[in-house]
XYZ file of C-alpha atoms in Angstrom:
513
model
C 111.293 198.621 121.703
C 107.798 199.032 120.447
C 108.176 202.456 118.497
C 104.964 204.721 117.558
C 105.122 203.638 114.024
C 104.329 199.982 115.000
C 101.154 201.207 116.630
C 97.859 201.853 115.050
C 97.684 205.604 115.119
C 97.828 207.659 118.313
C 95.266 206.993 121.007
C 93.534 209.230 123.460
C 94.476 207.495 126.863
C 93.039 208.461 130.284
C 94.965 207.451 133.224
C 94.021 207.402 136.488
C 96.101 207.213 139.034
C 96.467 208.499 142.416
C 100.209 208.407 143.151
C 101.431 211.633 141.522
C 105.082 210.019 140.852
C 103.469 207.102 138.947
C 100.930 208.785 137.112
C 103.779 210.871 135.356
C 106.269 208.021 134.872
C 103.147 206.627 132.779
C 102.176 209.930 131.280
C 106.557 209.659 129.766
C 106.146 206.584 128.921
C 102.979 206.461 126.996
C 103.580 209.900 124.893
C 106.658 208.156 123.808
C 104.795 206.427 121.723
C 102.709 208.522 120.167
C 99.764 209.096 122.166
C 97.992 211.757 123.863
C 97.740 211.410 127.749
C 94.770 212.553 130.259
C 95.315 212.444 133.414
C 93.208 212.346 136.355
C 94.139 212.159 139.931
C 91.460 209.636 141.579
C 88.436 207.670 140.634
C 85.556 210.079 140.691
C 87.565 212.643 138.794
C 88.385 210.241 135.915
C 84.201 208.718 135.777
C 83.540 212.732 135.059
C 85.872 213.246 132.480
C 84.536 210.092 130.937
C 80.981 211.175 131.322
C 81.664 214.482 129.850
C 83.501 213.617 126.778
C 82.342 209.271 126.820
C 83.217 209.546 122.871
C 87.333 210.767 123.313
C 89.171 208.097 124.588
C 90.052 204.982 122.936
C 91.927 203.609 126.340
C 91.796 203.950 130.281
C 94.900 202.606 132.411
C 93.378 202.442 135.944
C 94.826 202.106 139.344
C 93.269 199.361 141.172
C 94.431 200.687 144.476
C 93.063 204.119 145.235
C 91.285 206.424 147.901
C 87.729 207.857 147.843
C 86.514 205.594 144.691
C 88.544 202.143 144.562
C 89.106 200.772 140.890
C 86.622 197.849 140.993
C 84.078 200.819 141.919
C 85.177 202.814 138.954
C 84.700 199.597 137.003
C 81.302 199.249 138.126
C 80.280 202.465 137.433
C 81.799 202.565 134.263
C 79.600 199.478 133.190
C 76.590 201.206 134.980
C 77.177 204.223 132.302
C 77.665 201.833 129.488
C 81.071 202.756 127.575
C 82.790 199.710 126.048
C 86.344 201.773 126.582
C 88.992 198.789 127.131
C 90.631 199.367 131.119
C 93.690 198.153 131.618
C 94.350 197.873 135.218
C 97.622 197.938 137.231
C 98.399 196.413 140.603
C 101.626 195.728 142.675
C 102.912 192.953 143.814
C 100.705 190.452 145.117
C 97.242 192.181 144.400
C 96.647 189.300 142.416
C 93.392 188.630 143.837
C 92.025 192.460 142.683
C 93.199 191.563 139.101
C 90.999 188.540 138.919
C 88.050 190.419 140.600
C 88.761 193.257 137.897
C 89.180 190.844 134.605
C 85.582 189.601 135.734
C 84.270 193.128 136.451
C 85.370 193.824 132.487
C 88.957 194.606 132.657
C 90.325 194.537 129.483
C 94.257 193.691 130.360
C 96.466 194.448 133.602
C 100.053 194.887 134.129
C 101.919 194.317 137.350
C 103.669 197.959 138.625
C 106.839 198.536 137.909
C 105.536 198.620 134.512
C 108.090 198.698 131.504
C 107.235 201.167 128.787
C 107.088 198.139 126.226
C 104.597 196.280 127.866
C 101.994 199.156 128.653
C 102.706 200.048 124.829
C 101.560 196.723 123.374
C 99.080 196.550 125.963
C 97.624 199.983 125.082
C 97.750 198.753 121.152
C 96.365 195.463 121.596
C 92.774 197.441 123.247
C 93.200 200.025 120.499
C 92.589 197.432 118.126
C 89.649 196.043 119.937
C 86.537 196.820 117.851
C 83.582 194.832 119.502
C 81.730 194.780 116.293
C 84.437 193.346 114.573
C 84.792 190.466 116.991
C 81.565 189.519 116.422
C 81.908 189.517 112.755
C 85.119 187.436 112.745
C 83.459 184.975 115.321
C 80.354 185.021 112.866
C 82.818 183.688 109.711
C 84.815 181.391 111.535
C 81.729 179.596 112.842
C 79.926 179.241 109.199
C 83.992 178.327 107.825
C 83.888 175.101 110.568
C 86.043 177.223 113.562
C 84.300 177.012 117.148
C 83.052 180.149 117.935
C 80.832 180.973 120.874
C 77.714 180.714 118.795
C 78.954 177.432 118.923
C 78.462 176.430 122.466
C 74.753 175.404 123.695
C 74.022 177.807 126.682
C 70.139 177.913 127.308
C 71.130 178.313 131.070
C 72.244 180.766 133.039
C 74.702 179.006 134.225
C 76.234 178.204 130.677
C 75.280 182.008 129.820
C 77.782 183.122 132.363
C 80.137 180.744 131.311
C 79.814 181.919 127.778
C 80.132 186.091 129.380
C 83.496 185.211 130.825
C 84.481 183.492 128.419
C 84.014 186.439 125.707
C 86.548 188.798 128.198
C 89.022 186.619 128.651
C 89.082 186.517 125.302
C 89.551 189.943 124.407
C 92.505 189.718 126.708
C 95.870 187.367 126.434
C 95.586 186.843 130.231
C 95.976 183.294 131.499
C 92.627 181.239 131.821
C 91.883 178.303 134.144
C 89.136 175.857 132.894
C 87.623 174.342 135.890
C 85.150 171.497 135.929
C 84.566 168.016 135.866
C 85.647 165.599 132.904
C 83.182 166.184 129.560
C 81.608 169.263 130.492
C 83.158 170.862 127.292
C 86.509 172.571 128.696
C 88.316 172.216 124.964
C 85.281 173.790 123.041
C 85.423 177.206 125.766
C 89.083 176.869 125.055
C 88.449 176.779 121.456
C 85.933 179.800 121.437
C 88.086 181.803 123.907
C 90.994 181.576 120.945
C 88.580 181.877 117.968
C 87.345 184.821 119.344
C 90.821 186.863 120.614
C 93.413 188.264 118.271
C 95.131 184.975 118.155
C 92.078 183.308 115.540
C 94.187 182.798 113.071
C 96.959 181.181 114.847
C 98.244 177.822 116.077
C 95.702 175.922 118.616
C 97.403 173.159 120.588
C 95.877 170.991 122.690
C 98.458 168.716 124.855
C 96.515 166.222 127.271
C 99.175 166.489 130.493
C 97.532 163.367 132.340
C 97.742 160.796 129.020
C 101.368 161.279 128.794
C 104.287 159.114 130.439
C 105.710 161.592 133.147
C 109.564 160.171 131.469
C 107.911 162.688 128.098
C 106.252 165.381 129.821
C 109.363 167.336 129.308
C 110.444 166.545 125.762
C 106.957 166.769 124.646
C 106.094 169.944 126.103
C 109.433 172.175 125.465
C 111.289 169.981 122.980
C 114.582 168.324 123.260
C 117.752 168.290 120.938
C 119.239 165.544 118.904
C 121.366 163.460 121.324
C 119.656 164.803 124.567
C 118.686 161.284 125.537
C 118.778 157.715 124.693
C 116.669 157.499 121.896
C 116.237 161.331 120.798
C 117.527 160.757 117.018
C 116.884 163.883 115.764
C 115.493 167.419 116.808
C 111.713 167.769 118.192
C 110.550 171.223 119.045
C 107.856 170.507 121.630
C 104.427 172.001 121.944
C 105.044 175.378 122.871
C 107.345 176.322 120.184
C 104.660 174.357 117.969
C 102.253 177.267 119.417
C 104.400 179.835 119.282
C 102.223 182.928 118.334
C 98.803 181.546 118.873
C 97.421 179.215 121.940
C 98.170 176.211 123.783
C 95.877 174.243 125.760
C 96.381 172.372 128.780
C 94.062 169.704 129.622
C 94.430 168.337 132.942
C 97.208 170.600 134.090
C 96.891 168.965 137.267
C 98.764 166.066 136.099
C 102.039 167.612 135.487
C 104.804 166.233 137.344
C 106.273 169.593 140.099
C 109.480 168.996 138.377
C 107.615 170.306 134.953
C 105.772 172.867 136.687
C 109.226 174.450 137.776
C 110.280 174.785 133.518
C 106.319 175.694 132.587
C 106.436 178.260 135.764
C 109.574 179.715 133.933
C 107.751 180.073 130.736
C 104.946 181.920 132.394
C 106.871 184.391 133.929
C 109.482 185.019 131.269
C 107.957 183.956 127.983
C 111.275 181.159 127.492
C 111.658 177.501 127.780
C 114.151 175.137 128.009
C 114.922 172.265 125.237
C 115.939 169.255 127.282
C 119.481 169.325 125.673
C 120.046 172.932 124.663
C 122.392 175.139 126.391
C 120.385 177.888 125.716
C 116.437 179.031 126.690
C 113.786 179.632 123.879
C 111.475 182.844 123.734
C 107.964 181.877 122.717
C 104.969 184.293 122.638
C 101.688 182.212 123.875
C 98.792 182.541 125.214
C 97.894 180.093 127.828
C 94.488 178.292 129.234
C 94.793 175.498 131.694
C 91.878 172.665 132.416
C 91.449 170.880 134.886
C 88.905 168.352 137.175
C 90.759 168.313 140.360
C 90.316 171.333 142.969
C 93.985 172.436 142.926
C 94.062 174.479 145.619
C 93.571 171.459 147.176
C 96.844 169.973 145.256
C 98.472 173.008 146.183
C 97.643 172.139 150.050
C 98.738 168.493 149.389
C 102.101 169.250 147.505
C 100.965 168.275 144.248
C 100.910 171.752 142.652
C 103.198 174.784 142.985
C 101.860 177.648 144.977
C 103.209 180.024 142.558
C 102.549 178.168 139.339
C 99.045 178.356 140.586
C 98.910 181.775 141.145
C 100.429 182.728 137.980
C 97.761 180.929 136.061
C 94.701 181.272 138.081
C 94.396 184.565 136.906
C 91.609 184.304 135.271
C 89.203 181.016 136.624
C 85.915 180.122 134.647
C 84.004 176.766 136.294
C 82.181 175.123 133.886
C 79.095 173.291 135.857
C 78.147 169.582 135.096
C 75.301 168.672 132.811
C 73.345 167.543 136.075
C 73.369 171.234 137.002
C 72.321 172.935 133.559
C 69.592 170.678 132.545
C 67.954 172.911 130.625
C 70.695 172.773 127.529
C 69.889 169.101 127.837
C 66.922 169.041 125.158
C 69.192 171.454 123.148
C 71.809 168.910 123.079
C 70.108 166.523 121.847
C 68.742 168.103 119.024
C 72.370 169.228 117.742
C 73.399 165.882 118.727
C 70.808 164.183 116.555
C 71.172 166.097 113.479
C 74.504 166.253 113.086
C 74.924 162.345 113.702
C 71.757 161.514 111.510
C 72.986 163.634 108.824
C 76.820 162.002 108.297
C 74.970 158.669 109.595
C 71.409 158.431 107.295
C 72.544 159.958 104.018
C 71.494 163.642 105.663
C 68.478 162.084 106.793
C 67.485 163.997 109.631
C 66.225 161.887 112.580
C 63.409 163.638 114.780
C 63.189 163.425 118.494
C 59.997 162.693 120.454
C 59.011 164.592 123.511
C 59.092 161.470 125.783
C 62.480 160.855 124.730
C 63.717 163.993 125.369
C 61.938 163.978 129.111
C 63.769 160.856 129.899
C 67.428 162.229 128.793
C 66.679 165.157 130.788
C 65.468 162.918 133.851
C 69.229 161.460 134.048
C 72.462 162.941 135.359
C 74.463 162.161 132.916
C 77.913 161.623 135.268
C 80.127 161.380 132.131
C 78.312 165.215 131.619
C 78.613 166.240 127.394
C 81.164 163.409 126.447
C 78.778 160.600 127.645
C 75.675 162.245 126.090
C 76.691 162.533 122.963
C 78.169 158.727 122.723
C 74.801 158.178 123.865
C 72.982 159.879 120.755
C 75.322 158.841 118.426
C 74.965 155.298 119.182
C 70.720 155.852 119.346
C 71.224 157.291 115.925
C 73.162 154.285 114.484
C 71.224 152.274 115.643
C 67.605 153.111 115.169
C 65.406 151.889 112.230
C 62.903 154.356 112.553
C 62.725 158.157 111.479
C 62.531 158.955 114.918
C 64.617 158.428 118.213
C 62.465 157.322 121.347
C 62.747 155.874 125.064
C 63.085 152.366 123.696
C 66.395 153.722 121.804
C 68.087 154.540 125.453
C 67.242 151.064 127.112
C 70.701 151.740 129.136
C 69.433 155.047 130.561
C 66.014 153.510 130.916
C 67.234 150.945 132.993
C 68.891 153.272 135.391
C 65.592 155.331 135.919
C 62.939 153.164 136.441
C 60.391 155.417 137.691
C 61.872 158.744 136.942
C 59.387 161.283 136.982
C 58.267 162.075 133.290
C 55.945 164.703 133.813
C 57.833 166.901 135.451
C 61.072 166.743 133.069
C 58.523 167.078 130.256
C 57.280 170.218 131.926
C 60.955 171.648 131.866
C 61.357 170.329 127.733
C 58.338 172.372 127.656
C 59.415 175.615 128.942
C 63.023 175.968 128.640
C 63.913 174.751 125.571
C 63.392 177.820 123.378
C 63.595 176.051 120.361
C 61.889 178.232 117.174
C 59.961 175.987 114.983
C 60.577 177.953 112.128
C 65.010 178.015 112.546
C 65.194 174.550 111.801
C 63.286 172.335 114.141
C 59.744 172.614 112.179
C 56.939 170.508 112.417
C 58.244 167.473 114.334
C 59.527 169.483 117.076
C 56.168 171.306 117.491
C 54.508 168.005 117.151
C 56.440 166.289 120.063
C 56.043 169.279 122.344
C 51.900 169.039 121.481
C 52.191 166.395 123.485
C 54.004 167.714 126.239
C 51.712 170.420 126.521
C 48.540 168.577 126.215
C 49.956 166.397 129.431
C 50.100 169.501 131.072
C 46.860 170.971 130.385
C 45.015 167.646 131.339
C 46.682 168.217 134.935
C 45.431 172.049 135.023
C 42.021 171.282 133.678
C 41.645 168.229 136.100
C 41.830 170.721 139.343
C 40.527 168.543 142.878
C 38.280 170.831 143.953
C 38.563 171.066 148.043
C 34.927 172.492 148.951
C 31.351 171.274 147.659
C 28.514 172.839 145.962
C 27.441 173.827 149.431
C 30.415 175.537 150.298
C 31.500 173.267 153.050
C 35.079 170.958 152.857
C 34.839 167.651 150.939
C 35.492 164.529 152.922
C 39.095 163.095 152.990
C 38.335 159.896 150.968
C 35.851 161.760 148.652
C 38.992 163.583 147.716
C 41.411 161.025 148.171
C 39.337 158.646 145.942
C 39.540 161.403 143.457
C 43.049 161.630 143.420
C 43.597 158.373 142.972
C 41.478 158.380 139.742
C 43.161 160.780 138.548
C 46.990 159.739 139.928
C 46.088 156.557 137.915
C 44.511 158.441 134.715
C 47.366 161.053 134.381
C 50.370 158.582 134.554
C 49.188 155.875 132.522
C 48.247 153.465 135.189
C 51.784 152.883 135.943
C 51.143 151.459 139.442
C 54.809 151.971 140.916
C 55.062 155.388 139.578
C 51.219 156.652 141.190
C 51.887 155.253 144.656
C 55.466 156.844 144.744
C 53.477 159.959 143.344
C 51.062 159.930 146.042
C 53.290 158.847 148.711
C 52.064 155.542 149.598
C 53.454 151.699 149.162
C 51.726 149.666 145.941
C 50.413 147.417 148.939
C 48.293 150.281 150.389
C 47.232 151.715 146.804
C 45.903 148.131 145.614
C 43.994 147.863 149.119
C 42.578 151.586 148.498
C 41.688 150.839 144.972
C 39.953 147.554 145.875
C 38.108 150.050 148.942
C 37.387 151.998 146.294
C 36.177 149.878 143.894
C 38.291 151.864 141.010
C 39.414 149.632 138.059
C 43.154 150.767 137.589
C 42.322 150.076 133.687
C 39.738 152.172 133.480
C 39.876 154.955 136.560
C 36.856 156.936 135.137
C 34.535 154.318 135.474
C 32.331 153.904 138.670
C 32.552 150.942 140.936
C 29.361 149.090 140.168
C-alpha cells in the first residue's frame, strides 16, 4: 500500500462530489495518507471555494456526474478563472465517453468508481508533483541534450497547434493515447514529445512497428517467451513490454495486431500483467501506453478486425494528426529545418539557402507520403545540388506533377504564414527570397484595372479585357498555359484575342502598332 511517507508532503485536496456515501469513503481514504480533505457537495459550491481561497489546494478529485453544475461545466469554468490546479475526475462504469471529453477539457487523471485507496493515492501524488514550470524546463534541456521535446515539432498551424495542446495534457497524465492519422504525418515524434514531456522522460521509449512483424512473432516479440516455449526459442527473450517496463511503449500501427494478441495486450491494459508464451505464470509491468494508427478502427471494430473493448480501453485519449495537404502552412517551415539540418551533416555545415520560388512550388503539392516523403525529398535536393542554394529545378519530380500550379498564390501564403524571424537564424537569404515574393505581390496591388473612366462612366468590356490580358501576360511571365487557365479561357481563344488585340505576348506593355 502506498503509505504517507512515500508521498511528497501532505496536500490540500478538494473533492467534489455529490453522493454523500462516496464523498466520505474518499474523504477515509485520502486522509489515510496524509492529506487534508475539503469537501464540497456539488459543482457550484466547490468553483466558490476555489475562487475564494484559488491559492490552497494543490488537488481537486471531481465527480463527472452531478446535478445543478455537471463536471465538464466545472471544468470549463475552472479554465475560464484560470487556476492550473490538476482535476482528477471519476466516472462509473461505462462513462468512458465523459472521461475523454474531460482529459481534453484539461483533466489531469481519472479513475473509474469503485476506486481503491492505492490508486487515488498515487494518482493524487503523481498531480502533486506536477509543477508546470518545471515541465517546461525539463522539456527545454532535453531538447538542447538531442531528446524530442515539443519545441521540437513544427506547428505554424492551427491545426498542428492543437495537436501540439493535446498533446502537452496527455502528457501530464499516464492515460492511454491513440495517435490517429495517415502514414508520415509524424505520429512517433508526438509520441516522443508526449513521453519527453511526462514523468516518464527519463525512462525506456519503445517503439514496436505491429504491421512489419510476422503475425507467427507478434506474441513472442511483444510479451516475451521462455527458453523451450517453441521450436527454435533457445534461450529466454523478455519481449517489449518488460523491455519498457517503467517508461513508454509505442505502438505503431496497432491496427495490425492479430485479435488473438489483442486478447493478451487487452489483459495488460486492464491489469498491468502479461503473459510469456511459455511461462506458467503472468508478469506485472508498469507502462504507459500510446497506440498509432492509419486505419479508422472503429471501422475495424465494425468489420471484426479490432476488439470492441481493446478499443475502448485505449481510445481514451484520441489526438488526429492532419496530413501535410491540410497544414500547409508548416510546409515552408519544413523545409527550412529540413535543409539545414541535411546541408549541415551533408556540405561540411554548409548551410544551403532556399529561394522563394522553391518554397511556393513545395507548398503547391500535396505531398501524399505527408512529412516522411518531404523530407526524402529535401534530403535528396540537398545531396544533390551544386549550388549554395536549392531551387525549382532541384524538385524536377514534383515539378513534373504540377505543371501549371499556381505560383502566385502559394507564394502569397510563404509570404504571410511563415513567421520566420530573420534575425533567429534565417538572416539575409531568407529576407532576400521573400523580397521577391513580396515585390510579386505589390506589382498585382499597384497594377489595379480600374472599372470606370476619367468621365465617370464604365469602361468598355474589351478596353478592360485587353487590359487584363496585358497584364495576365506581364504578371505571370508570359507563361501562355498558365494566363489562359488564369483568365478562364482555352490558349486557342487567348492567341486569337492577342492577335485581335494586337498585344505582343513578349512584350505586353507595348502598343500594337
Amino acid at each position: 500500500m502506498t503509505g504517507y511517507n512515500e508521498l511528497k508532503g501532505a496536500g490540500q485536496i478538494l473533492v467534489v462530489e455529490d453522493d454523500p456515501v462516496q464523498r466520505r469513503l474518499l474523504k477515509n481514504a485520502i486522509e489515510r495518507h496524509g492529506h487534508v480533505v475539503h469537501q464540497a457537495e456539488n459543482g457550484r459550491i466547490g468553483l466558490e471555494m476555489v475562487k475564494r481561497d484559488s491559492g490552497l489546494f494543490n488537488v481537486i478529485v471531481l465527480d463527472l456526474m452531478m446535478p445543478e453544475m455537471t463536471g465538464l461545466e466545472f471544468l470549463d469554468a475552472l479554465h475560464e478563472f484560470g487556476t492550473q490546479i490538476p482535476v482528477i475526475v471519476q466516472t462509473g462504469q461505462g462513462g468512458i465517453e465523459t472521461v475523454v471529453q474531460a482529459m481534453r477539457a484539461g483533466a489531469f487523471d481519472f479513475v473509474v468508481k469503485p476506486v481503491s485507496p492505492e490508486r487515488i493515492a498515487t494518482s493524487i501524488s503523481n498531480a502533486m508533483k506536477l509543477d508546470q514550470r518545471e515541465v517546461k524546463a525539463r522539456a527545454g534541456r532535453r531538447s538542447r541534450s538531442g531528446s524530442v521535446g515539443f519545441d521540437d515539432i513544427v506547428s505554424a498551424s492551427p491545426a498542428m497547434l492543437r495537436v501540439i495542446d493535446l498533446a502537452q495534457r496527455a502528457a501530464q497524465s499516464n492515460i492511454p493515447v491513440v495517435l490517429e492519422g495517415e502514414s508520415g504525418v509524424g505520429k512517433e515524434l508526438v509520441a516522443r514529445a508526449i513521453q519527453s514531456g511526462g514523468d516518464r522522460s527519463n525512462k525506456p521509449f519503445v517503439t514496436v512497428n505491429c504491421g512489419a512483424i510476422p503475425h507467427n512473432l507478434v506474441e513472442s516479440i511483444l510479451f516475451g517467451h521462455e527458453k523451450g516455449a517453441f521450436t527454435g526459442a533457445t534461450e529466454r527473450h523478455i519481449g517489449k513490454f518488460m523491455e519498457a517496463d517503467g517508461g513508454t511503449i509505442f505502438l505503431d500501427e496497432i491496427g495490425d495486431l492479430p485479435l488473438e494478441v489483442q486478447v493478451k495486450l487487452l489483459r495488460a491494459v486492464q491489469q498491468g500483467e502479461i503473459e510469456t508464451v511459455g511461462a506458467r505464470t503472468a508478469h506485472k509491468v508498469n507502462v504507459r501506453l500510446i497506440s498509432a494508427t492509419n486505419k479508422d478502427l472503429i471501422e475495424e471494430v465494425k468489420n471484426g478486425h479490432f476488439r470492441e473493448d481493446l478499443y475502448y480501453r485505449l481510445n481514451v485519449f484520441p489526438i488526429t494528426i492532419p496530413a501535410l495537404r491540410k497544414r500547409k502552412e508548416d510546409i515552408p517551415h519544413l523545409v527550412r529545418v529540413f535543409a539545414d539540418r541535411f546541408s549541415s551533416e551533408q556540405k561540411n555545415g554548409r548551410r544551403m539557402t532556399v529561394n522563394a520560388g522553391t518554397l511556393a512550388l513545395l507548398t503547391a503539392y500535396d505531398w501524399p507520403g505527408n512529412i516522411r516523403q518531404l523530407e526524402n525529398a529535401i534530403f535528396r535536393a540537398v545531396v544533390l545540388a551544386e549550388g549554395p542554394e536549392l531551387t525549382e529545378a532541384d524538385f524536377p519530380q514534383i515539378a513534373a506533377q504540377l505543371p501549371e500550379y499556381d505560383v502566385v498564390d502559394h507564394l502569397a501564403l510563404v509570404a504571410d504564414n511563415t513567421g520566420l524571424d530573420p534575425d533567429n537564424g534565417y538572416g539575409e537569404d531568407f529576407r532576400a527570397s521573400m523580397g521577391e515574393v513580396h515585390h510579386r505581390l505589390s506589382e498585382a496591388s499597384e497594377n489595379a484595372i480600374a472599372s470606370v473612366n476619367p468621365a465617370g462612366d464604365v469602361r468598355k468590356l474589351a478596353d478592360v479585357e485587353e487590359e487584363l490580358i496585358r497584364f495576365a501576360l506581364k504578371f505571370y511571365r508570359g507563361q501562355m498555359s498558365q494566363v489562359a487557365r488564369k483568365l478562364g479561357i482555352g490558349r486557342s481563344t487567348l492567341y486569337r484575342k492577342l492577335k485581335d488585340y494586337g498585344i505582343d505576348p513578349d512584350n505586353p506593355q507595348k502598343d500594337a502598332a
